[in-house]
Each structure stands twice: as structure tokens, then as C-alpha cells.
């Protein structure tokens, strides 16, 4: 969550180049999701850190973020299966890493599920049949968008897979 | 996040049809994001609740979910603007789903894919001399988002947003 005091972290353990990349990732999520700088820095760092697997305490030190920030990102991205996490026995530290195929896989999965989500929205409009326009409007607008995406997005992936198969 | 106590809430305040819809939304998020049932139920209900604006307390009662579940959704969906939060004098708060932010956010994130792809290209430059194992994450993303960045924005060239639900 962004606040007035929200500032990019100090990244004491990063080279200038690494910082420039991590910063751009954070900037992207700030732009699309209004995400706090520290979370976006953790996202970006896990894309390029060396070694790939990092202890939470290492992430906190390298980026100058808080343990809470790393825990929040773990909650956000371990759950859907983008990052992976391994407990460190006998300590409250844990390891986190980004397996090399996970990010594209997760994005692809949510995009190919767009037609199914469109079906859910259509069911919602049935349930709200006869309800006031004010109550229906949230769903009407979403369904309008998803009726378009449900046709277009699968076609994008068909082309992608045909191209990849060549 | 799924926990050992993760169960579908009892939804005492919902009709059968409403519960059916809200349950399908929760199933969707469970499938795509492994989202806890309670969280999915709150999102689904915010899409169809009447009135549009609901207090956290009301949400807990109607859905039979925990206060933590509502607070979690507040933290997740208020920053991107999908839900709007209003403070009440007694320290309580209300949530309401905006009619146009969710569709706009979907569109905005797809239109932002080319810029995300440029970030990945920059990452490959930064890691130009790094070992293969370190580069692979960014290399895979660069390839994938190069394609999506070319294709998905075009999807919106062919899209006409609805001017208003009531028209």
C-alpha cells in the first residue's frame, strides 16, 4: 500500500545496474497496481538475485527493506505458486526463490482461464436478473469486457503455441 | 492463503442464487491463485452486494467470514482502487466496488505489457555477463512478455468499452 512516506529502499547490497533493474520492476507495479516500493523491489530482486535461493534475512539486508515487506510478498506470490518457499529448520528464517518457468506459467494460466471467468460473470447477471440497474452495473461492465477477452485471449495463445511449435 | 482451517463460509445472509454466484467466483480464484475460500467469497459478494457499500461488520455477518478475511481484502484491493474504503466515525470502515476501476485495471495491465517487456530486456543487459543459471529467470520472462507485449495491446484496438451499463 502506498503512503506519502513511501520511498524506494536503500538497496545497500546491490550494484548500480542491479538497482536500476529492480527499480524499473517496482516502477512497473507502482504504475499498474499502486504497489508500495519495497514490495516491488522484492519482486525485482528475486528475478535476478545470485544465488537464486535467498534467505529472508539476506533479502532484508541486500535491499534495506523490512522483514514484514518480505513476508507480505511471500503471502502474495508463494500462494499462487509464483515464488517458492522453504522453511529453515530450527529458525524463523526461510528461503524464497523464483523457479525459472513459474512467472510465465502463472500469467499464462490466469489468461487462459479468462473464458471460464466470463462464464462466472454471465451466471452473476442471471442471478441479478430483475435487480436494480445500480446493483447490476458492476457486473454489466465487467461482463462486457470479459465477453471480448474470452474470444480474443485464447486466440492469442493459439497463435503463440503454433509459433512455438514451428 | 489456504490454511488448514480453510473452509467455505456459511453465508447466512445470502440467497441460494447469490451464494451460487459468490461460490463460483471463489472457485475461480482458488483455481488460479489458490486463494482462501473466505477471501474469494468477499470478492464475489462485493461484486453483487446490495447496497453497493458495505461495512466490514456487515460483510462478516452476511458472509459468515472472519474479520481478518475482510481486512485482507481491504489491503489487497483498496490500493489498486478496485474497492473504495470509507472510514466511519466509530473506527469501522466500509468497502464499495467501483463500477469502472476493475475493467480499467485489467485493460491498463495488459496495455502495460510492452513496458514490462522493456524492463525484462534491461534485465538481460544488466545480467549480460552473469552465468546461465542466474539469467534464465529473466530470459524466460523476456521471451514470454515479448510475445504478449506485441499481442495483448492489440486486443484493445478491437474493443469498444460500454459507455454505461444503464444505456
mmCIF file of C-alpha atoms in Angstrom:
data_model
loop_
_atom_site.group_PDB
_atom_site.id
_atom_site.type_symbol
_atom_site.label_atom_id
_atom_site.label_comp_id
_atom_site.label_asym_id
_atom_site.label_seq_id
_atom_site.Cartn_x
_atom_site.Cartn_y
_atom_site.Cartn_z
ATOM 1 C CA UNK A 1 0.000 0.000 0.000
ATOM 2 C CA UNK A 2 1.468 3.372 -0.888
ATOM 3 C CA UNK A 3 1.665 6.147 1.655
ATOM 4 C CA UNK A 4 3.039 9.670 1.499
ATOM 5 C CA UNK A 5 6.236 8.488 3.130
ATOM 6 C CA UNK A 6 6.654 5.555 0.744
ATOM 7 C CA UNK A 7 10.202 5.774 -0.676
ATOM 8 C CA UNK A 8 12.357 3.346 -2.660
ATOM 9 C CA UNK A 9 14.569 1.343 -0.262
ATOM 10 C CA UNK A 10 18.316 1.985 0.044
ATOM 11 C CA UNK A 11 19.492 -1.344 -1.546
ATOM 12 C CA UNK A 12 22.904 -1.381 0.183
ATOM 13 C CA UNK A 13 23.770 -4.797 -1.294
ATOM 14 C CA UNK A 14 23.020 -4.076 -4.967
ATOM 15 C CA UNK A 15 25.257 -2.813 -7.755
ATOM 16 C CA UNK A 16 24.106 0.265 -9.614
ATOM 17 C CA UNK A 17 22.949 -1.856 -12.585
ATOM 18 C CA UNK A 18 21.060 -4.316 -10.405
ATOM 19 C CA UNK A 19 19.374 -1.445 -8.661
ATOM 20 C CA UNK A 20 18.328 0.109 -11.959
ATOM 21 C CA UNK A 21 16.587 -3.130 -12.997
ATOM 22 C CA UNK A 22 14.923 -3.769 -9.646
ATOM 23 C CA UNK A 23 13.770 -0.164 -9.572
ATOM 24 C CA UNK A 24 12.156 -0.462 -13.006
ATOM 25 C CA UNK A 25 10.243 -3.579 -11.929
ATOM 26 C CA UNK A 26 8.985 -1.737 -8.844
ATOM 27 C CA UNK A 27 8.089 1.249 -11.004
ATOM 28 C CA UNK A 28 6.003 -1.021 -13.243
ATOM 29 C CA UNK A 29 3.994 -2.418 -10.318
ATOM 30 C CA UNK A 30 3.626 1.025 -8.885
ATOM 31 C CA UNK A 31 2.163 2.127 -12.156
ATOM 32 C CA UNK A 32 -0.204 -0.827 -12.676
ATOM 33 C CA UNK A 33 -1.171 -1.733 -9.091
ATOM 34 C CA UNK A 34 -0.169 1.264 -6.972
ATOM 35 C CA UNK A 35 2.175 -1.135 -5.193
ATOM 36 C CA UNK A 36 4.492 0.061 -2.404
ATOM 37 C CA UNK A 37 8.144 0.444 -3.465
ATOM 38 C CA UNK A 38 9.504 -2.137 -1.030
ATOM 39 C CA UNK A 39 7.249 -4.926 -2.352
ATOM 40 C CA UNK A 40 8.147 -4.160 -5.951
ATOM 41 C CA UNK A 41 11.859 -4.208 -5.048
ATOM 42 C CA UNK A 42 11.472 -7.706 -3.573
ATOM 43 C CA UNK A 43 9.723 -8.858 -6.796
ATOM 44 C CA UNK A 44 12.503 -7.475 -8.967
ATOM 45 C CA UNK A 45 15.323 -8.737 -6.785
ATOM 46 C CA UNK A 46 14.033 -12.323 -6.825
ATOM 47 C CA UNK A 47 14.176 -12.194 -10.634
ATOM 48 C CA UNK A 48 17.932 -11.521 -10.680
ATOM 49 C CA UNK A 49 19.435 -12.407 -7.288
ATOM 50 C CA UNK A 50 22.513 -14.612 -7.037
ATOM 51 C CA UNK A 51 22.261 -17.272 -5.794
ATOM 52 C CA UNK A 52 18.691 -17.882 -6.954
ATOM 53 C CA UNK A 53 17.616 -19.038 -3.459
ATOM 54 C CA UNK A 54 17.788 -16.368 -0.778
ATOM 55 C CA UNK A 55 17.134 -16.309 2.942
ATOM 56 C CA UNK A 56 14.650 -13.681 4.099
ATOM 57 C CA UNK A 57 17.416 -12.167 6.229
ATOM 58 C CA UNK A 58 19.582 -11.860 3.091
ATOM 59 C CA UNK A 59 16.810 -10.140 1.143
ATOM 60 C CA UNK A 60 16.229 -7.719 4.020
ATOM 61 C CA UNK A 61 19.949 -6.880 4.103
ATOM 62 C CA UNK A 62 20.529 -6.615 0.388
ATOM 63 C CA UNK A 63 17.536 -4.338 -0.224
ATOM 64 C CA UNK A 64 17.185 -2.455 3.050
ATOM 65 C CA UNK A 65 13.509 -3.496 3.314
ATOM 66 C CA UNK A 66 11.744 -4.877 6.399
ATOM 67 C CA UNK A 67 11.004 -8.458 7.315
ATOM 68 C CA UNK A 68 7.272 -7.550 7.100
ATOM 69 C CA UNK A 69 7.740 -6.487 3.480
ATOM 70 C CA UNK A 70 9.274 -9.846 2.570
ATOM 71 C CA UNK A 71 6.541 -11.722 4.477
ATOM 72 C CA UNK A 72 3.895 -9.757 2.588
ATOM 73 C CA UNK A 73 5.431 -10.604 -0.783
ATOM 74 C CA UNK A 74 5.675 -14.249 0.275
ATOM 75 C CA UNK A 75 1.965 -14.226 1.088
ATOM 76 C CA UNK A 76 1.216 -12.552 -2.247
ATOM 77 C CA UNK A 77 3.348 -14.698 -4.574
ATOM 78 C CA UNK A 78 4.085 -18.006 -2.849
ATOM 79 C CA UNK A 79 0.354 -18.736 -2.543
ATOM 80 C CA UNK A 80 -0.401 -18.630 -6.294
ATOM 81 C CA UNK A 81 2.760 -20.639 -6.964
ATOM 82 C CA UNK A 82 4.991 -17.949 -8.480
ATOM 83 C CA UNK A 83 7.682 -17.909 -5.778
ATOM 84 C CA UNK A 84 8.624 -20.968 -3.762
ATOM 85 C CA UNK A 85 9.491 -21.069 -0.114
ATOM 86 C CA UNK A 86 11.372 -23.476 2.129
ATOM 87 C CA UNK A 87 11.452 -23.238 5.917
ATOM 88 C CA UNK A 88 14.822 -23.238 7.612
ATOM 89 C CA UNK A 89 14.582 -25.874 10.370
ATOM 90 C CA UNK A 90 15.153 -24.511 13.860
ATOM 91 C CA UNK A 91 14.855 -20.853 12.858
ATOM 92 C CA UNK A 92 12.155 -18.413 11.825
ATOM 93 C CA UNK A 93 14.154 -17.568 8.715
ATOM 94 C CA UNK A 94 13.019 -19.121 5.427
ATOM 95 C CA UNK A 95 14.319 -19.415 1.894
ATOM 96 C CA UNK A 96 12.481 -17.996 -1.098
ATOM 97 C CA UNK A 97 13.197 -18.214 -4.820
ATOM 98 C CA UNK A 98 11.667 -17.798 -8.271
ATOM 99 C CA UNK A 99 11.780 -21.035 -10.294
ATOM 100 C CA UNK A 100 12.720 -20.095 -13.850
ATOM 101 C CA UNK A 101 9.407 -21.014 -15.551
ATOM 102 C CA UNK A 102 6.952 -20.027 -12.844
ATOM 103 C CA UNK A 103 6.193 -16.440 -13.712
ATOM 104 C CA UNK A 104 5.219 -17.030 -17.353
ATOM 105 C CA UNK A 105 3.322 -20.162 -16.296
ATOM 106 C CA UNK A 106 1.225 -18.248 -13.756
ATOM 107 C CA UNK A 107 0.443 -15.409 -16.167
ATOM 108 C CA UNK A 108 -0.435 -17.869 -18.891
ATOM 109 C CA UNK A 109 -2.699 -19.849 -16.583
ATOM 110 C CA UNK A 110 -4.703 -16.847 -15.466
ATOM 111 C CA UNK A 111 -5.054 -15.635 -19.056
ATOM 112 C CA UNK A 112 -6.263 -18.965 -20.449
ATOM 113 C CA UNK A 113 -8.846 -19.020 -17.650
ATOM 114 C CA UNK A 114 -10.432 -15.804 -18.914
ATOM 115 C CA UNK A 115 -13.291 -17.612 -20.754
ATOM 116 C CA UNK A 116 -14.174 -19.508 -17.569
ATOM 117 C CA UNK A 117 -14.290 -16.278 -15.609
ATOM 118 C CA UNK A 118 -16.558 -14.871 -18.286
ATOM 119 C CA UNK A 119 -18.962 -17.792 -17.667
ATOM 120 C CA UNK A 120 -18.966 -16.951 -13.951
ATOM 121 C CA UNK A 121 -19.854 -13.327 -14.741
ATOM 122 C CA UNK A 122 -22.700 -14.427 -17.021
ATOM 123 C CA UNK A 123 -24.054 -16.544 -14.163
ATOM 124 C CA UNK A 124 -23.911 -13.447 -11.954
ATOM 125 C CA UNK A 125 -26.052 -11.491 -14.394
ATOM 126 C CA UNK A 126 -28.620 -14.312 -14.337
ATOM 127 C CA UNK A 127 -28.692 -14.211 -10.541
ATOM 128 C CA UNK A 128 -29.206 -10.435 -10.620
ATOM 129 C CA UNK A 129 -31.949 -10.547 -13.230
ATOM 130 C CA UNK A 130 -34.636 -8.124 -12.093
ATOM 131 C CA UNK A 131 -32.262 -6.320 -9.697
ATOM 132 C CA UNK A 132 -31.803 -2.548 -9.883
ATOM 133 C CA UNK A 133 -29.517 -1.074 -12.534
ATOM 134 C CA UNK A 134 -27.304 0.283 -9.778
ATOM 135 C CA UNK A 135 -26.809 -3.164 -8.326
ATOM 136 C CA UNK A 136 -26.160 -4.767 -11.726
ATOM 137 C CA UNK A 137 -23.788 -2.148 -13.082
ATOM 138 C CA UNK A 138 -20.538 -3.591 -11.605
ATOM 139 C CA UNK A 139 -21.202 -6.918 -13.281
ATOM 140 C CA UNK A 140 -22.557 -5.478 -16.530
ATOM 141 C CA UNK A 141 -19.334 -3.568 -17.131
ATOM 142 C CA UNK A 142 -17.052 -6.457 -16.252
ATOM 143 C CA UNK A 143 -19.057 -8.898 -18.360
ATOM 144 C CA UNK A 144 -18.853 -6.530 -21.313
ATOM 145 C CA UNK A 145 -15.052 -6.515 -21.105
ATOM 146 C CA UNK A 146 -14.725 -10.248 -20.496
ATOM 147 C CA UNK A 147 -17.059 -11.157 -23.361
ATOM 148 C CA UNK A 148 -14.460 -9.522 -25.602
ATOM 149 C CA UNK A 149 -11.428 -11.021 -23.825
ATOM 150 C CA UNK A 150 -12.958 -14.512 -23.767
ATOM 151 C CA UNK A 151 -12.832 -14.528 -27.570
ATOM 152 C CA UNK A 152 -9.549 -12.693 -28.082
ATOM 153 C CA UNK A 153 -7.210 -14.099 -25.429
ATOM 154 C CA UNK A 154 -7.489 -17.787 -26.374
ATOM 155 C CA UNK A 155 -6.733 -16.766 -29.969
ATOM 156 C CA UNK A 156 -3.546 -15.011 -28.793
ATOM 157 C CA UNK A 157 -2.366 -18.223 -27.108
ATOM 158 C CA UNK A 158 -3.310 -20.385 -30.088
ATOM 159 C CA UNK A 159 -1.039 -18.232 -32.225
ATOM 160 C CA UNK A 160 1.701 -18.317 -29.574
ATOM 161 C CA UNK A 161 1.633 -22.097 -29.387
ATOM 162 C CA UNK A 162 1.551 -22.516 -33.152
ATOM 163 C CA UNK A 163 4.557 -20.190 -33.416
ATOM 164 C CA UNK A 164 6.393 -22.043 -30.634
ATOM 165 C CA UNK A 165 5.721 -25.421 -32.296
ATOM 166 C CA UNK A 166 7.432 -24.366 -35.520
ATOM 167 C CA UNK B 1 -3.590 -18.100 1.502
ATOM 168 C CA UNK B 2 -5.022 -21.514 2.220
ATOM 169 C CA UNK B 3 -4.757 -22.750 5.778
ATOM 170 C CA UNK B 4 -5.764 -25.995 7.500
ATOM 171 C CA UNK B 5 -8.931 -24.196 8.678
ATOM 172 C CA UNK B 6 -9.782 -23.081 5.187
ATOM 173 C CA UNK B 7 -13.464 -23.779 4.583
ATOM 174 C CA UNK B 8 -16.305 -22.232 2.652
ATOM 175 C CA UNK B 9 -18.110 -19.711 4.854
ATOM 176 C CA UNK B 10 -21.730 -20.285 5.845
ATOM 177 C CA UNK B 11 -23.149 -17.162 4.058
ATOM 178 C CA UNK B 12 -26.192 -16.824 6.362
ATOM 179 C CA UNK B 13 -27.313 -13.589 4.676
ATOM 180 C CA UNK B 14 -27.262 -14.765 1.049
ATOM 181 C CA UNK B 15 -29.997 -16.213 -1.129
ATOM 182 C CA UNK B 16 -29.310 -19.513 -2.859
ATOM 183 C CA UNK B 17 -28.651 -17.795 -6.186
ATOM 184 C CA UNK B 18 -26.319 -15.227 -4.631
ATOM 185 C CA UNK B 19 -24.388 -17.958 -2.853
ATOM 186 C CA UNK B 20 -24.078 -19.925 -6.070
ATOM 187 C CA UNK B 21 -22.547 -16.933 -7.839
ATOM 188 C CA UNK B 22 -20.218 -15.934 -4.992
ATOM 189 C CA UNK B 23 -19.087 -19.548 -4.674
ATOM 190 C CA UNK B 24 -18.183 -19.654 -8.374
ATOM 191 C CA UNK B 25 -16.081 -16.506 -8.043
ATOM 192 C CA UNK B 26 -14.298 -18.041 -5.038
ATOM 193 C CA UNK B 27 -13.731 -21.269 -7.009
ATOM 194 C CA UNK B 28 -12.190 -19.267 -9.823
ATOM 195 C CA UNK B 29 -9.688 -17.559 -7.526
ATOM 196 C CA UNK B 30 -8.976 -20.783 -5.745
ATOM 197 C CA UNK B 31 -8.112 -22.380 -9.040
ATOM 198 C CA UNK B 32 -5.989 -19.550 -10.444
ATOM 199 C CA UNK B 33 -4.397 -18.152 -7.247
ATOM 200 C CA UNK B 34 -5.004 -20.793 -4.542
ATOM 201 C CA UNK B 35 -6.951 -18.096 -2.748
ATOM 202 C CA UNK B 36 -8.584 -18.970 0.597
ATOM 203 C CA UNK B 37 -12.360 -19.547 0.361
ATOM 204 C CA UNK B 38 -13.208 -16.644 2.670
ATOM 205 C CA UNK B 39 -11.238 -14.193 0.550
ATOM 206 C CA UNK B 40 -12.866 -15.336 -2.668
ATOM 207 C CA UNK B 41 -16.307 -15.107 -1.075
ATOM 208 C CA UNK B 42 -15.665 -11.494 -0.035
ATOM 209 C CA UNK B 43 -14.575 -10.557 -3.574
ATOM 210 C CA UNK B 44 -17.584 -12.285 -5.155
ATOM 211 C CA UNK B 45 -20.010 -10.634 -2.757
ATOM 212 C CA UNK B 46 -18.505 -7.162 -3.319
ATOM 213 C CA UNK B 47 -19.428 -7.631 -6.995
ATOM 214 C CA UNK B 48 -23.141 -8.140 -6.363
ATOM 215 C CA UNK B 49 -23.979 -6.898 -2.850
ATOM 216 C CA UNK B 50 -26.891 -4.544 -2.208
ATOM 217 C CA UNK B 51 -26.316 -1.803 -1.240
ATOM 218 C CA UNK B 52 -23.022 -1.439 -3.092
ATOM 219 C CA UNK B 53 -21.332 -0.041 0.044
ATOM 220 C CA UNK B 54 -20.978 -2.429 2.992
ATOM 221 C CA UNK B 55 -19.369 -2.048 6.408
ATOM 222 C CA UNK B 56 -16.699 -4.576 7.405
ATOM 223 C CA UNK B 57 -19.016 -5.714 10.184
ATOM 224 C CA UNK B 58 -21.910 -6.262 7.736
ATOM 225 C CA UNK B 59 -19.654 -8.301 5.452
ATOM 226 C CA UNK B 60 -18.640 -10.568 8.332
ATOM 227 C CA UNK B 61 -22.286 -11.109 9.314
ATOM 228 C CA UNK B 62 -23.711 -11.641 5.838
ATOM 229 C CA UNK B 63 -20.998 -13.991 4.682
ATOM 230 C CA UNK B 64 -20.024 -15.612 7.964
ATOM 231 C CA UNK B 65 -16.353 -14.760 7.372
ATOM 232 C CA UNK B 66 -13.705 -13.615 9.833
ATOM 233 C CA UNK B 67 -12.754 -10.001 10.322
ATOM 234 C CA UNK B 68 -9.213 -10.894 9.162
ATOM 235 C CA UNK B 69 -10.609 -12.041 5.832
ATOM 236 C CA UNK B 70 -12.288 -8.675 5.252
ATOM 237 C CA UNK B 71 -9.169 -6.797 6.395
ATOM 238 C CA UNK B 72 -7.088 -8.879 3.975
ATOM 239 C CA UNK B 73 -9.304 -7.999 1.012
ATOM 240 C CA UNK B 74 -9.224 -4.355 2.109
ATOM 241 C CA UNK B 75 -5.405 -4.434 1.997
ATOM 242 C CA UNK B 76 -5.389 -6.261 -1.336
ATOM 243 C CA UNK B 77 -7.957 -4.348 -3.376
ATOM 244 C CA UNK B 78 -8.106 -0.827 -1.970
ATOM 245 C CA UNK B 79 -4.574 0.210 -3.146
ATOM 246 C CA UNK B 80 -5.275 -0.612 -6.825
ATOM 247 C CA UNK B 81 -8.636 1.188 -6.497
ATOM 248 C CA UNK B 82 -10.876 -1.807 -7.240
ATOM 249 C CA UNK B 83 -12.521 -1.253 -3.849
ATOM 250 C CA UNK B 84 -13.056 2.136 -2.255
ATOM 251 C CA UNK B 85 -12.727 2.427 1.504
ATOM 252 C CA UNK B 86 -14.558 4.926 3.687
ATOM 253 C CA UNK B 87 -13.792 5.460 7.356
ATOM 254 C CA UNK B 88 -16.743 5.546 9.745
ATOM 255 C CA UNK B 89 -16.675 7.694 12.922
ATOM 256 C CA UNK B 90 -16.633 4.641 15.212
ATOM 257 C CA UNK B 91 -13.340 3.336 13.798
ATOM 258 C CA UNK B 92 -15.217 0.990 11.476
ATOM 259 C CA UNK B 93 -14.849 1.187 7.703
ATOM 260 C CA UNK B 94 -16.936 0.454 4.629
ATOM 261 C CA UNK B 95 -15.939 -1.040 1.285
ATOM 262 C CA UNK B 96 -17.585 -0.498 -2.090
ATOM 263 C CA UNK B 97 -16.629 -1.820 -5.514
ATOM 264 C CA UNK B 98 -16.138 0.903 -8.061
ATOM 265 C CA UNK B 99 -18.065 0.208 -11.299
ATOM 266 C CA UNK B 100 -15.238 1.016 -13.670
ATOM 267 C CA UNK B 101 -11.879 0.515 -11.925
ATOM 268 C CA UNK B 102 -11.706 -3.283 -12.287
ATOM 269 C CA UNK B 103 -12.285 -3.264 -16.074
ATOM 270 C CA UNK B 104 -9.861 -0.342 -16.416
ATOM 271 C CA UNK B 105 -7.225 -2.130 -14.310
ATOM 272 C CA UNK B 106 -7.440 -5.236 -16.498
ATOM 273 C CA UNK B 107 -7.062 -3.121 -19.605
ATOM 274 C CA UNK B 108 -4.293 -0.998 -18.086
ATOM 275 C CA UNK B 109 -2.218 -4.007 -17.022
ATOM 276 C CA UNK B 110 -2.495 -5.552 -20.496
ATOM 277 C CA UNK B 111 -1.564 -2.275 -22.173
ATOM 278 C CA UNK B 112 1.429 -2.007 -19.813
ATOM 279 C CA UNK B 113 2.886 -5.314 -21.050
ATOM 280 C CA UNK B 114 5.197 -3.747 -23.669
ATOM 281 C CA UNK B 115 6.742 -1.584 -20.957
ATOM 282 C CA UNK B 116 7.160 -4.639 -18.705
ATOM 283 C CA UNK B 117 8.877 -6.344 -21.607
ATOM 284 C CA UNK B 118 11.333 -3.414 -21.883
ATOM 285 C CA UNK B 119 12.139 -3.860 -18.197
ATOM 286 C CA UNK B 120 12.981 -7.534 -18.880
ATOM 287 C CA UNK B 121 15.183 -6.508 -21.820
ATOM 288 C CA UNK B 122 17.010 -4.156 -19.499
ATOM 289 C CA UNK B 123 17.410 -7.053 -17.042
ATOM 290 C CA UNK B 124 19.109 -9.143 -19.715
ATOM 291 C CA UNK B 125 21.580 -6.313 -20.340
ATOM 292 C CA UNK B 126 22.294 -5.988 -16.621
ATOM 293 C CA UNK B 127 22.954 -9.751 -16.469
ATOM 294 C CA UNK B 128 24.862 -9.875 -19.781
ATOM 295 C CA UNK B 129 27.948 -11.471 -18.231
ATOM 296 C CA UNK B 130 26.178 -13.438 -15.495
ATOM 297 C CA UNK B 131 26.121 -17.249 -15.510
ATOM 298 C CA UNK B 132 23.318 -19.008 -17.377
ATOM 299 C CA UNK B 133 21.624 -20.175 -14.168
ATOM 300 C CA UNK B 134 21.248 -16.611 -12.971
ATOM 301 C CA UNK B 135 19.988 -15.283 -16.320
ATOM 302 C CA UNK B 136 17.369 -17.934 -17.020
ATOM 303 C CA UNK B 137 14.539 -16.398 -14.984
ATOM 304 C CA UNK B 138 14.760 -13.087 -16.806
ATOM 305 C CA UNK B 139 15.440 -14.756 -20.181
ATOM 306 C CA UNK B 140 12.238 -16.813 -19.921
ATOM 307 C CA UNK B 141 10.203 -13.783 -18.969
ATOM 308 C CA UNK B 142 11.727 -11.651 -21.700
ATOM 309 C CA UNK B 143 10.695 -14.235 -24.320
ATOM 310 C CA UNK B 144 7.183 -14.673 -22.965
ATOM 311 C CA UNK B 145 6.429 -10.989 -22.454
ATOM 312 C CA UNK B 146 7.879 -10.071 -25.831
ATOM 313 C CA UNK B 147 5.066 -12.058 -27.421
ATOM 314 C CA UNK B 148 2.317 -10.899 -25.052
ATOM 315 C CA UNK B 149 3.534 -7.315 -25.333
ATOM 316 C CA UNK B 150 3.042 -7.482 -29.080
ATOM 317 C CA UNK B 151 -0.308 -9.275 -28.995
ATOM 318 C CA UNK B 152 -2.356 -8.207 -25.983
ATOM 319 C CA UNK B 153 -2.442 -4.443 -26.537
ATOM 320 C CA UNK B 154 -3.895 -5.157 -29.997
ATOM 321 C CA UNK B 155 -6.814 -6.928 -28.306
ATOM 322 C CA UNK B 156 -7.898 -3.496 -27.087
ATOM 323 C CA UNK B 157 -7.669 -1.931 -30.535
ATOM 324 C CA UNK B 158 -10.710 -4.075 -31.294
ATOM 325 C CA UNK B 159 -12.558 -3.243 -28.082
ATOM 326 C CA UNK B 160 -15.328 -0.745 -27.530
ATOM 327 C CA UNK B 161 -15.916 -0.088 -23.844
ATOM 328 C CA UNK B 162 -19.522 0.125 -22.718
ATOM 329 C CA UNK B 163 -20.350 3.805 -22.187
ATOM 330 C CA UNK B 164 -22.703 2.963 -19.356
ATOM 331 C CA UNK B 165 -24.451 -0.098 -18.039
ATOM 332 C CA UNK B 166 -27.779 1.641 -17.987
ATOM 333 C CA UNK B 167 -27.743 2.831 -21.599
#
